[in-house]
Coordinates of C-alpha atoms in Angstrom, one line a residue:
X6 CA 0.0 0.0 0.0
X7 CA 2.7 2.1 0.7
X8 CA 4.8 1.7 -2.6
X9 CA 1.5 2.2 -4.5
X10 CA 1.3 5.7 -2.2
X11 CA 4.8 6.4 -3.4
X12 CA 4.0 5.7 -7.2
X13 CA 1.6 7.9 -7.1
X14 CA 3.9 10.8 -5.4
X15 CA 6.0 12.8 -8.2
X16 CA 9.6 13.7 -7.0
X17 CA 8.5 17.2 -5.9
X18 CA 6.1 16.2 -3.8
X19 CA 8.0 13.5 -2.3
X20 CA 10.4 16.0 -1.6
X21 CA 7.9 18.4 0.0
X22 CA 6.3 15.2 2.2
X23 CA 10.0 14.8 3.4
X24 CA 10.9 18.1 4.3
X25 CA 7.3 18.6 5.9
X26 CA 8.3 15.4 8.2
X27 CA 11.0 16.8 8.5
X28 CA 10.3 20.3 10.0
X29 CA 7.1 18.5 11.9
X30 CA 9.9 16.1 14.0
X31 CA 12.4 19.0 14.5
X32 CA 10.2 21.4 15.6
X33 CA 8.4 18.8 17.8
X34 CA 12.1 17.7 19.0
X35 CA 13.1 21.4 20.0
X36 CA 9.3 21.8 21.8
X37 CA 10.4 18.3 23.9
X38 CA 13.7 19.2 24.7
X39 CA 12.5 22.9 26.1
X40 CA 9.8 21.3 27.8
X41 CA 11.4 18.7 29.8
X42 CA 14.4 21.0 30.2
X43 CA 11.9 23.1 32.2
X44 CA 10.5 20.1 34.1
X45 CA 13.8 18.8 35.1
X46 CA 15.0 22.2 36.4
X47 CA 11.4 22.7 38.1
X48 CA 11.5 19.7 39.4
X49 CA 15.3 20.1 41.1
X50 CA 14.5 23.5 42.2
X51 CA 11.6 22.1 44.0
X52 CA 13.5 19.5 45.5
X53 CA 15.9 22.0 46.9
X54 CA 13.3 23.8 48.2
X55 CA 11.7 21.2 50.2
X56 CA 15.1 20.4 51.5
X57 CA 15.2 24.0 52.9
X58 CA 11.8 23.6 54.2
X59 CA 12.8 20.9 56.1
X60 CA 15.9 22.0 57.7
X61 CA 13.5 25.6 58.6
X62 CA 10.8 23.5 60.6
X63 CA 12.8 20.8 62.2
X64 CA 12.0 20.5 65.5
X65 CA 14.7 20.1 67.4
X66 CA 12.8 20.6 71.1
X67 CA 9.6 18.9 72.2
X68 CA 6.7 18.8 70.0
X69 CA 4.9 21.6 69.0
X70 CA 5.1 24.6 66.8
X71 CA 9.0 26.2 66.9
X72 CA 9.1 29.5 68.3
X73 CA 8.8 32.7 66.0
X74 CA 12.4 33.6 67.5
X75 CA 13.9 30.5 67.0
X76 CA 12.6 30.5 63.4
X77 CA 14.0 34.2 62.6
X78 CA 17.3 32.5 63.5
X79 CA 17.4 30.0 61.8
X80 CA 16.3 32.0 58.7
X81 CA 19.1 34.4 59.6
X82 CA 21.6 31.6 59.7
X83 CA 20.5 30.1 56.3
X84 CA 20.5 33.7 54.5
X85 CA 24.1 33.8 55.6
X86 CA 24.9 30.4 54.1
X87 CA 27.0 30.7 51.1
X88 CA 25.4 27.9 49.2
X89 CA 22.3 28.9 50.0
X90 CA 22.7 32.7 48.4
X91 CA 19.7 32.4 45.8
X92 CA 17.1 31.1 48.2
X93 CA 14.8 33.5 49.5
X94 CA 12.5 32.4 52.7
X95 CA 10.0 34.6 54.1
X96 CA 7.8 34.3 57.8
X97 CA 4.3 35.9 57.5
X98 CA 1.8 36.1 60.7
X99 CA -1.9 35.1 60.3
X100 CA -2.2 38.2 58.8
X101 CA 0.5 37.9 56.3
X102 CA 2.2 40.4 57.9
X103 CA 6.3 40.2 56.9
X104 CA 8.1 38.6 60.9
X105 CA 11.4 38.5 59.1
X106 CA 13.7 36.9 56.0
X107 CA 15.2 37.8 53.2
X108 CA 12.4 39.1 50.3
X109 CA 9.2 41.0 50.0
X110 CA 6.2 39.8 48.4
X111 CA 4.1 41.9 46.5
X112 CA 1.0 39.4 46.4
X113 CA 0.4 36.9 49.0
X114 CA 0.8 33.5 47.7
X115 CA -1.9 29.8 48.2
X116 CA -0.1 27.1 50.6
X117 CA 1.7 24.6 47.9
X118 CA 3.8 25.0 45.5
X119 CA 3.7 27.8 42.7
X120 CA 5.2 29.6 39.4
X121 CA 6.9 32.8 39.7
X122 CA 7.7 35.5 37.4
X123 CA 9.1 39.4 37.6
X124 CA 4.9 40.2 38.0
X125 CA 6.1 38.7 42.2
X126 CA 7.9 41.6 43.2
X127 CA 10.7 39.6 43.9
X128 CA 14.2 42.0 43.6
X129 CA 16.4 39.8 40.9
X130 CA 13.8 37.0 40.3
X131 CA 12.7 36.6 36.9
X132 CA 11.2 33.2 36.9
X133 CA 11.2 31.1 39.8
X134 CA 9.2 28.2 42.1
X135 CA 7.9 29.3 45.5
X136 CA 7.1 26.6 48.5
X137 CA 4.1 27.8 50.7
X138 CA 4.2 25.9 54.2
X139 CA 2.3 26.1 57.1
X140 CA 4.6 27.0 60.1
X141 CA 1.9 26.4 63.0
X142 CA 0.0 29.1 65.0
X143 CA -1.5 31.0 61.8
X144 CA 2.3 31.4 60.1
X145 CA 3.3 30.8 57.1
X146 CA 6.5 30.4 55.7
X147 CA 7.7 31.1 51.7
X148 CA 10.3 29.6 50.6
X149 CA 11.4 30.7 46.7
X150 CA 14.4 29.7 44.6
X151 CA 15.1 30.9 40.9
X152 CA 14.8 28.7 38.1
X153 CA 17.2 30.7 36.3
X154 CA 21.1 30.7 36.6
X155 CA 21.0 34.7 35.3
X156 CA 18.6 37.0 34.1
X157 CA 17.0 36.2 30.6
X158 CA 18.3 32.3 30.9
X159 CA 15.0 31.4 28.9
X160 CA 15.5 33.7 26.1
X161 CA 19.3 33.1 25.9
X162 CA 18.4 29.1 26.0
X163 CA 15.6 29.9 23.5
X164 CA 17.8 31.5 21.3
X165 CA 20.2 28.7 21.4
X166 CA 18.0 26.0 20.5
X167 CA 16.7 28.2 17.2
X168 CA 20.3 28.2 16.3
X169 CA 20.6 24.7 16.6
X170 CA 17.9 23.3 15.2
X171 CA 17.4 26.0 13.0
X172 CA 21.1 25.3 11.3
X173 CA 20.6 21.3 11.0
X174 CA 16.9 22.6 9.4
X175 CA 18.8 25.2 7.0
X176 CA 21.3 22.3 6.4
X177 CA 18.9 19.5 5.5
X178 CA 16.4 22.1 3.3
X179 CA 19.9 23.1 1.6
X180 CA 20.1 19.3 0.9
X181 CA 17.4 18.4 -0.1
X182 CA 17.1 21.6 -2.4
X183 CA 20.7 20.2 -4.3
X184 CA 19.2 16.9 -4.7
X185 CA 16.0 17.7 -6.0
X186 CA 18.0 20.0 -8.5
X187 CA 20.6 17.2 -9.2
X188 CA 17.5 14.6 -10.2
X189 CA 15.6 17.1 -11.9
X190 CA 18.6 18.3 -13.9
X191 CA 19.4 14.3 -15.1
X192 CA 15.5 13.6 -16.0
X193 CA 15.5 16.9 -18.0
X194 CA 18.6 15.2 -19.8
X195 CA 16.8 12.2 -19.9
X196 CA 13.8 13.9 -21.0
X197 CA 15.6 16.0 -23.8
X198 CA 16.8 13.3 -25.3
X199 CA 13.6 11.5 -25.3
X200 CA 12.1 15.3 -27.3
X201 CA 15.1 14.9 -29.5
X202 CA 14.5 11.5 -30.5
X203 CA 10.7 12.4 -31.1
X204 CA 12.0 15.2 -33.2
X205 CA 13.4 12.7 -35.5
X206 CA 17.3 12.8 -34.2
X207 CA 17.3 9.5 -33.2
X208 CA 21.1 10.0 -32.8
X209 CA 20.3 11.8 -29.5
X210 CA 22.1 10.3 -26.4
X211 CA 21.8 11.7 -22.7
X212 CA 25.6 12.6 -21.5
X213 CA 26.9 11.1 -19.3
X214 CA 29.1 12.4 -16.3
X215 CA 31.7 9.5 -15.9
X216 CA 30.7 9.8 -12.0
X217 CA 29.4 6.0 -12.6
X218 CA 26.8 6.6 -10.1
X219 CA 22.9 5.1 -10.0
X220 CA 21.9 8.7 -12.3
X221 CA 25.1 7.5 -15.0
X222 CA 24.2 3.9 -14.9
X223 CA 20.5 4.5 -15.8
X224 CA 21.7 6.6 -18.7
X225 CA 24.0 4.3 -19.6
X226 CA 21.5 1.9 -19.8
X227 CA 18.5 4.5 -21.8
X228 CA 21.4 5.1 -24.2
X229 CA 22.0 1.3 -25.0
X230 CA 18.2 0.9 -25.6
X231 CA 18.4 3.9 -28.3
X232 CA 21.3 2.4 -30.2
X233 CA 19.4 -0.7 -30.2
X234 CA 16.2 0.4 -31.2
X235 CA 18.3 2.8 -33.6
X236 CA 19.6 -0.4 -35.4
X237 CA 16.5 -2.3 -35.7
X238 CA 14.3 1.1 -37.4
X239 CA 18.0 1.7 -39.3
X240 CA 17.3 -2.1 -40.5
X241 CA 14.1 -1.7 -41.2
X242 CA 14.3 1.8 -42.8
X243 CA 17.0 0.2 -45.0
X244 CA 15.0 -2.4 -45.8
X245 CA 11.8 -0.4 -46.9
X246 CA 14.2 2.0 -48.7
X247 CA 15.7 -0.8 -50.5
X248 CA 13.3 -2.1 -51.9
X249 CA 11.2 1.6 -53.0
X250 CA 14.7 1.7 -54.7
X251 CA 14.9 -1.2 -56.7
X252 CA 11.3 -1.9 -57.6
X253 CA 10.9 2.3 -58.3
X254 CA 13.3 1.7 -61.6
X255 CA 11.7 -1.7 -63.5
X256 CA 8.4 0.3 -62.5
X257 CA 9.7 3.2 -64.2
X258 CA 10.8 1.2 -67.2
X259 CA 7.1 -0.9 -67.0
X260 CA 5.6 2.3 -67.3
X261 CA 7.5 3.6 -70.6
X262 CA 6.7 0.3 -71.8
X263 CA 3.2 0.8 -71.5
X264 CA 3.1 4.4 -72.3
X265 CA 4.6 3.5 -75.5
X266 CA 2.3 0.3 -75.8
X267 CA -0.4 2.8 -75.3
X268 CA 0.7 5.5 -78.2
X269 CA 1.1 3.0 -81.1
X270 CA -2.0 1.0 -80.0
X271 CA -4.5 0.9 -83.0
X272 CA -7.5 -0.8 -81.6
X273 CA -9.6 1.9 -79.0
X274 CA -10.2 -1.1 -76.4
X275 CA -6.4 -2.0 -76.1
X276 CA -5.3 1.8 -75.9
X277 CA -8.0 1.8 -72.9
X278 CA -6.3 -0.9 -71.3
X279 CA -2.7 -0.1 -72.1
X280 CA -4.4 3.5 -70.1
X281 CA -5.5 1.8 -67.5
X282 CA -2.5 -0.2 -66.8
X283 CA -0.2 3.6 -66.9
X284 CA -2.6 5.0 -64.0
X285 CA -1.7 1.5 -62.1
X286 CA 1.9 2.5 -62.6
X287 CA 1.7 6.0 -61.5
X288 CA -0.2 5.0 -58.6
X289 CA 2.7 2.7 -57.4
X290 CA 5.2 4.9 -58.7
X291 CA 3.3 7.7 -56.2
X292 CA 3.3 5.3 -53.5
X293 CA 6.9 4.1 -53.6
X294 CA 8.2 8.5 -53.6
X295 CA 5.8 8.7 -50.3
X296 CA 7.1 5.8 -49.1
X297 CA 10.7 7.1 -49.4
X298 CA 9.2 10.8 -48.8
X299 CA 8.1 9.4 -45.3
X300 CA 11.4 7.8 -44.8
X301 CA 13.5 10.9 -45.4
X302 CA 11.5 12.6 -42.6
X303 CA 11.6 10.4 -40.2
X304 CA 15.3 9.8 -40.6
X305 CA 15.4 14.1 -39.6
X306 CA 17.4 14.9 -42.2
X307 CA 15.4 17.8 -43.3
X308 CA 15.7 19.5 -39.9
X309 CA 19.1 21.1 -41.6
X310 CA 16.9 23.0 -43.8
X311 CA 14.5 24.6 -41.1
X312 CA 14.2 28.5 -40.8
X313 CA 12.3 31.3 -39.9
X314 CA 9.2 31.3 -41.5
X315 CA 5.6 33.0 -41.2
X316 CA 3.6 30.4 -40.5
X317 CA 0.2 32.3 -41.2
X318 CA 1.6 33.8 -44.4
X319 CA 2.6 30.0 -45.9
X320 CA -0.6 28.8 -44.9
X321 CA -3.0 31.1 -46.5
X322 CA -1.1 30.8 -49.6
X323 CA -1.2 27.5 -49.6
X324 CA -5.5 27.6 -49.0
X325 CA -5.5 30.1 -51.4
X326 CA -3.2 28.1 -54.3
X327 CA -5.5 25.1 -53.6
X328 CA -9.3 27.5 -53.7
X329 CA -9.1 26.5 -57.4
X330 CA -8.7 22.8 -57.1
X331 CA -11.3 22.6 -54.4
X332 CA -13.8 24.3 -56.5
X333 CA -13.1 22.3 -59.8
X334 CA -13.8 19.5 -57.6
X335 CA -17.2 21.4 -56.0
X336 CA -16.0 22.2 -53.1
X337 CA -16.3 25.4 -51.1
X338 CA -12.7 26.6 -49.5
X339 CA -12.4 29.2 -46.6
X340 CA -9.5 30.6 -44.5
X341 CA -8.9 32.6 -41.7
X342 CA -6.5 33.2 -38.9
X343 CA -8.0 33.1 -35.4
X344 CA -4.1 34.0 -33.9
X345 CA -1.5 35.1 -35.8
X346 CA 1.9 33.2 -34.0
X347 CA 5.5 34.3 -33.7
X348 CA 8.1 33.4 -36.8
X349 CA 8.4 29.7 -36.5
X350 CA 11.2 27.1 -37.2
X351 CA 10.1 25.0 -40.3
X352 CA 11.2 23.4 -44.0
X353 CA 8.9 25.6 -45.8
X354 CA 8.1 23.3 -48.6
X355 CA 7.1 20.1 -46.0
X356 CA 5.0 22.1 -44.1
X357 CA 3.2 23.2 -47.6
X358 CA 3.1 19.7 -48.7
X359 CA 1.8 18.9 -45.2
X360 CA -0.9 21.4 -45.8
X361 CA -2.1 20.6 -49.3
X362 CA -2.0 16.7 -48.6
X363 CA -5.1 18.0 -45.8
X364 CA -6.8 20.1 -48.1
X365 CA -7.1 17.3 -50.8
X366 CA -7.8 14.6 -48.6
X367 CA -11.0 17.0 -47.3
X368 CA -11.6 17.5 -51.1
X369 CA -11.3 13.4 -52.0
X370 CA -13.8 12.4 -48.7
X371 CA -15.6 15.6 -48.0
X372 CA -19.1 16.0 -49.2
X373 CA -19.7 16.9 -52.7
X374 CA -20.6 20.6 -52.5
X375 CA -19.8 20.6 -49.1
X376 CA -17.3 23.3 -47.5
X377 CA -14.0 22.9 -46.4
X378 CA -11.8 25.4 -43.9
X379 CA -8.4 25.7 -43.2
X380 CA -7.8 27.9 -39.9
X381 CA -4.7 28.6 -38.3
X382 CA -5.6 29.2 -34.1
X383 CA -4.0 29.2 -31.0
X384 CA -4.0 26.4 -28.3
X385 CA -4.8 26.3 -24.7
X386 CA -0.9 25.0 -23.9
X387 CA 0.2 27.9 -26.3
X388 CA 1.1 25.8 -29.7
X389 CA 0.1 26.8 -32.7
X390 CA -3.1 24.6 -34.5
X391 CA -3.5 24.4 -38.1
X392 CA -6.5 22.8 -38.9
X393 CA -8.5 21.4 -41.7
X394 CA -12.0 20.8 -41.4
X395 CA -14.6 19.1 -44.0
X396 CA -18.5 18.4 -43.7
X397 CA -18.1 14.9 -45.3
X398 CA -18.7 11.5 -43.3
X399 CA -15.9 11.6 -40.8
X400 CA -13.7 8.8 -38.8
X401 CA -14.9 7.0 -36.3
X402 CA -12.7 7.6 -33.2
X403 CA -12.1 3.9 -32.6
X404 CA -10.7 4.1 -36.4
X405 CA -8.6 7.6 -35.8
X406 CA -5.2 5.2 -35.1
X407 CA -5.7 2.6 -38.6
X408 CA -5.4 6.1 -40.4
X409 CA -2.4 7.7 -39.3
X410 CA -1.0 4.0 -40.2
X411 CA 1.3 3.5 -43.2
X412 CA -1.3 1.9 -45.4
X413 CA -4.0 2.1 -43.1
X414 CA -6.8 2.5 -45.8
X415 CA -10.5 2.0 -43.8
X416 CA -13.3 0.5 -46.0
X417 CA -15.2 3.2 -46.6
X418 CA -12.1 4.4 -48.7
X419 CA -11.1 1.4 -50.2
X420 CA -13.4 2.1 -53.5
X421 CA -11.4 5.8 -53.9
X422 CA -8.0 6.3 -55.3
X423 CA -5.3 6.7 -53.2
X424 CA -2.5 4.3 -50.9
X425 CA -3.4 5.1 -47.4
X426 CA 0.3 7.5 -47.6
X427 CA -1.1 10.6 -47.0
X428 CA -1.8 11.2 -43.2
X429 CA 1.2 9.1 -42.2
X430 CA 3.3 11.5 -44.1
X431 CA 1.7 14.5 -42.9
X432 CA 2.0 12.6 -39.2
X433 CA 5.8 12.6 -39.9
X434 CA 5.7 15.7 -40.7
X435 CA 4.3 17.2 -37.7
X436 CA 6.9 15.2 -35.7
X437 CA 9.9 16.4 -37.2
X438 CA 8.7 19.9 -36.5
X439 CA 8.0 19.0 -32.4
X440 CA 4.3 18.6 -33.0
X441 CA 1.7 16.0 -33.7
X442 CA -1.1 15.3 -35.6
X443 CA -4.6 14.9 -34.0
X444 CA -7.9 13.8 -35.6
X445 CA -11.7 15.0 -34.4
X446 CA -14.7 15.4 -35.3
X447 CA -16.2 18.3 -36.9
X448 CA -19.4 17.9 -36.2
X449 CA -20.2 16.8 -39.3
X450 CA -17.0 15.9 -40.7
X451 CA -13.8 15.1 -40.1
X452 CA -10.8 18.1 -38.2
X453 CA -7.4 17.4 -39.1
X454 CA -5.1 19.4 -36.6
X455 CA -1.4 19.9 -37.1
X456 CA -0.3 20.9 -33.7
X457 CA 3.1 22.6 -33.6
X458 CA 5.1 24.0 -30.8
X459 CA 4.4 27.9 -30.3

């Protein structure tokens, strides 16, 4: 139960919880200590106190109350006692009239013991314990002792154990400050690396500090999962790469073949065929450049060509290149900028491509007649949106994944042209950029969002 608790705890907070437990014991340490310092010194002094007592009212004759003289004496003799120079003993009648001793009370005090402070009247007593005993025939004898060595003992002690504790608090806070900052600096290393690799630079590793410590171990270990999993997409890329290659070039020479076969055909139903067998090539010749088109962005090459670029600017140009295509097709074609961002990092002619890839897949599977509009708008976590929206039948969410998948063609679509290329391209896209690419629904339709880092 309490490693679930912990799970669920981010580093922050555990550090907060820590230092909270922290402060709670130290402060509740510091409370203890004062408290039974004062306990133990009451507790002495009171002791000492009775011991006077005693000694005062011993009787040393036969029984009954010791004379008032006798008693002066005595107090006398004790007053003169080195060892006895903080005590102060007092004799009062029935009246609590002052017989004799040592001190002068400004308030009479109950029988018992009692708590003094400076409010007593007591010359030099700050804090102090007073012993109220009954002395026979209506007297009453005081008998007070300080609780301090000299004058402001509490605040001097008070100020002591701030110091203390207040250092080891300073001391631990400072620690736990520098090792929150130490973790948080190697997960933002980790963390960068992980954006970097997103980015497309699957290159990226997180340094390491040679220190060969838990932190240098775990990177060591991150970075020997990204040259592995480097290889295997390297492999793979290669492979895919390969074989766009070397099937691109007989398709090439197919197609003159049949472009050729379709100029010199005589009969009209063998030039249709010789027709329809070109289109076939084109389509796979299209597919195999998207294929390698997809492959060069992943692989984050084209991040050496990005520069400043007005992101508004290139996308109503590219709405308003593509207004005629949409309307030879019956389609209506708006624009407008709901927040105009800052100059933005890009590869101009991707993020155009990017953009007219949405605008004719809304024209292919919009409704015919229907509207289409591309909108560039600002979101809540301050990125920049740029977003194509159509009035056609839509995706189903539960189908939103199978089309941003190479390929990933859903029935409904099967019966149109095309290779299922087009989203996954514009996908890649948006992650070579820092972004991603997010599909909704428009309410009717289908909202294509291109979400890019502001």
């Amino acid at each position: 139960m309490i490693d679930a608790a912990l799970r669920r705890v981010s580093l922050r907070g555990l550090t907060a919880w820590v230092l909270a437990l922290f402060l709670i014991a130290t402060i509740a340490t510091g409370m203890s200590i004062i408290a039974a310092n004062r306990v133990t010194v009451a507790r002495l002094v009171d002791r000492r106190i009775d011991v006077v007592g005693d000694l005062l009212l011993e009787r040393a004759g036969p029984a009954g109350p010791i004379p008032t003289p006798a008693l002066l004496t005595r107090i006398a003799t004790l007053a003169g006692q080195r060892d006895t120079g903080d005590i102060g003993v007092l004799l009062l009648d029935s009246a609590d009239r002052p017989l004799g001793g040592n001190i002068r009370l400004r308030h009479a005090l109950p029988l018992g013991r009692s708590d003094l402070r400076a409010r007593a009247g007591i010359a030099g007593l700050s804090h102090g314990r007073a012993l109220v005993r009954d002395a026979g025939v209506g007297r009453r004898l005081v008998i007070v002792a300080e609780t301090e060595p000299f004058d402001d003992y509490r605040t001097q002690r008070t100020r002591i154990y701030l110091i203390g504790f207040g250092s080891i608090i300073l001391i631990v806070v400072g620690g736990m400050i520098a090792f929150s900052r130490l973790v948080g600096r190697r997960i933002d290393e980790q963390r960068a690396a992980v954006d970097a690799i997103i980015a497309g630079d699957i290159r990226h590793r997180v340094p390491l500090t040679g220190s060969a410590d838990v932190f240098d171990r775990q990177a060591a270990a991150f970075n020997r999962m990204l040259d592995r999993i480097g290889e295997l997409m390297e492999g793979m890329r290669g492979v895919s790469n390969d074989i766009a290659h070397d099937l691109r070039t007989p398709l090439a020479s197919l197609r003159g073949q049949v472009a050729r076969m379709a100029e010199e055909a005589d009969d009209p139903e063998q030039a249709a065929r010789a027709q329809g067998a070109l289109a076939q090539c084109d389509a796979l010749l299209a597919m195999f450049a998207a294929l390698l088109r997809i492959a060069e962005v992943e692989a984050g090459h084209r991040q050496a060509g990005f520069a400043p670029l007005d992101l508004a600017a290139l996308a109503e140009e590219t709405a308003t290149m593509m207004m005629p295509v949409a309307e030879e097709a019956g389609h209506h074609l708006t624009f407008a900028i709901t927040s105009r961002p800052a100059p933005f990092q890009g590869d101009r002619q991707l993020l155009i491509q990017a953009l007219v890839n949405l605008i004719g897949n809304a024209i292919k599977h919009g409704r015919p007649g229907g509207t289409i509009h591309v909108e560039l708008a600002a979101t809540d976590d301050g990125g920049i949106a740029l977003q194509v929206h159509d009035d056609g039948p839509g995706i189903a969410p539960e189908d939103h994944a199978q089309a941003l998948r190479r390929f990933g063609r859903l029935d409904s679509a099967r019966t149109r042209a095309g290779h299922g290329l087009g989203l996954p391209l514009v996908a890649a896209i948006a992650r070579l950029h820092r972004g991603r690419l997010d599909l909704g629904d428009a309410r009717p339709g289908l909202v294509v969002s291109m979400i890019l880092p502001g």
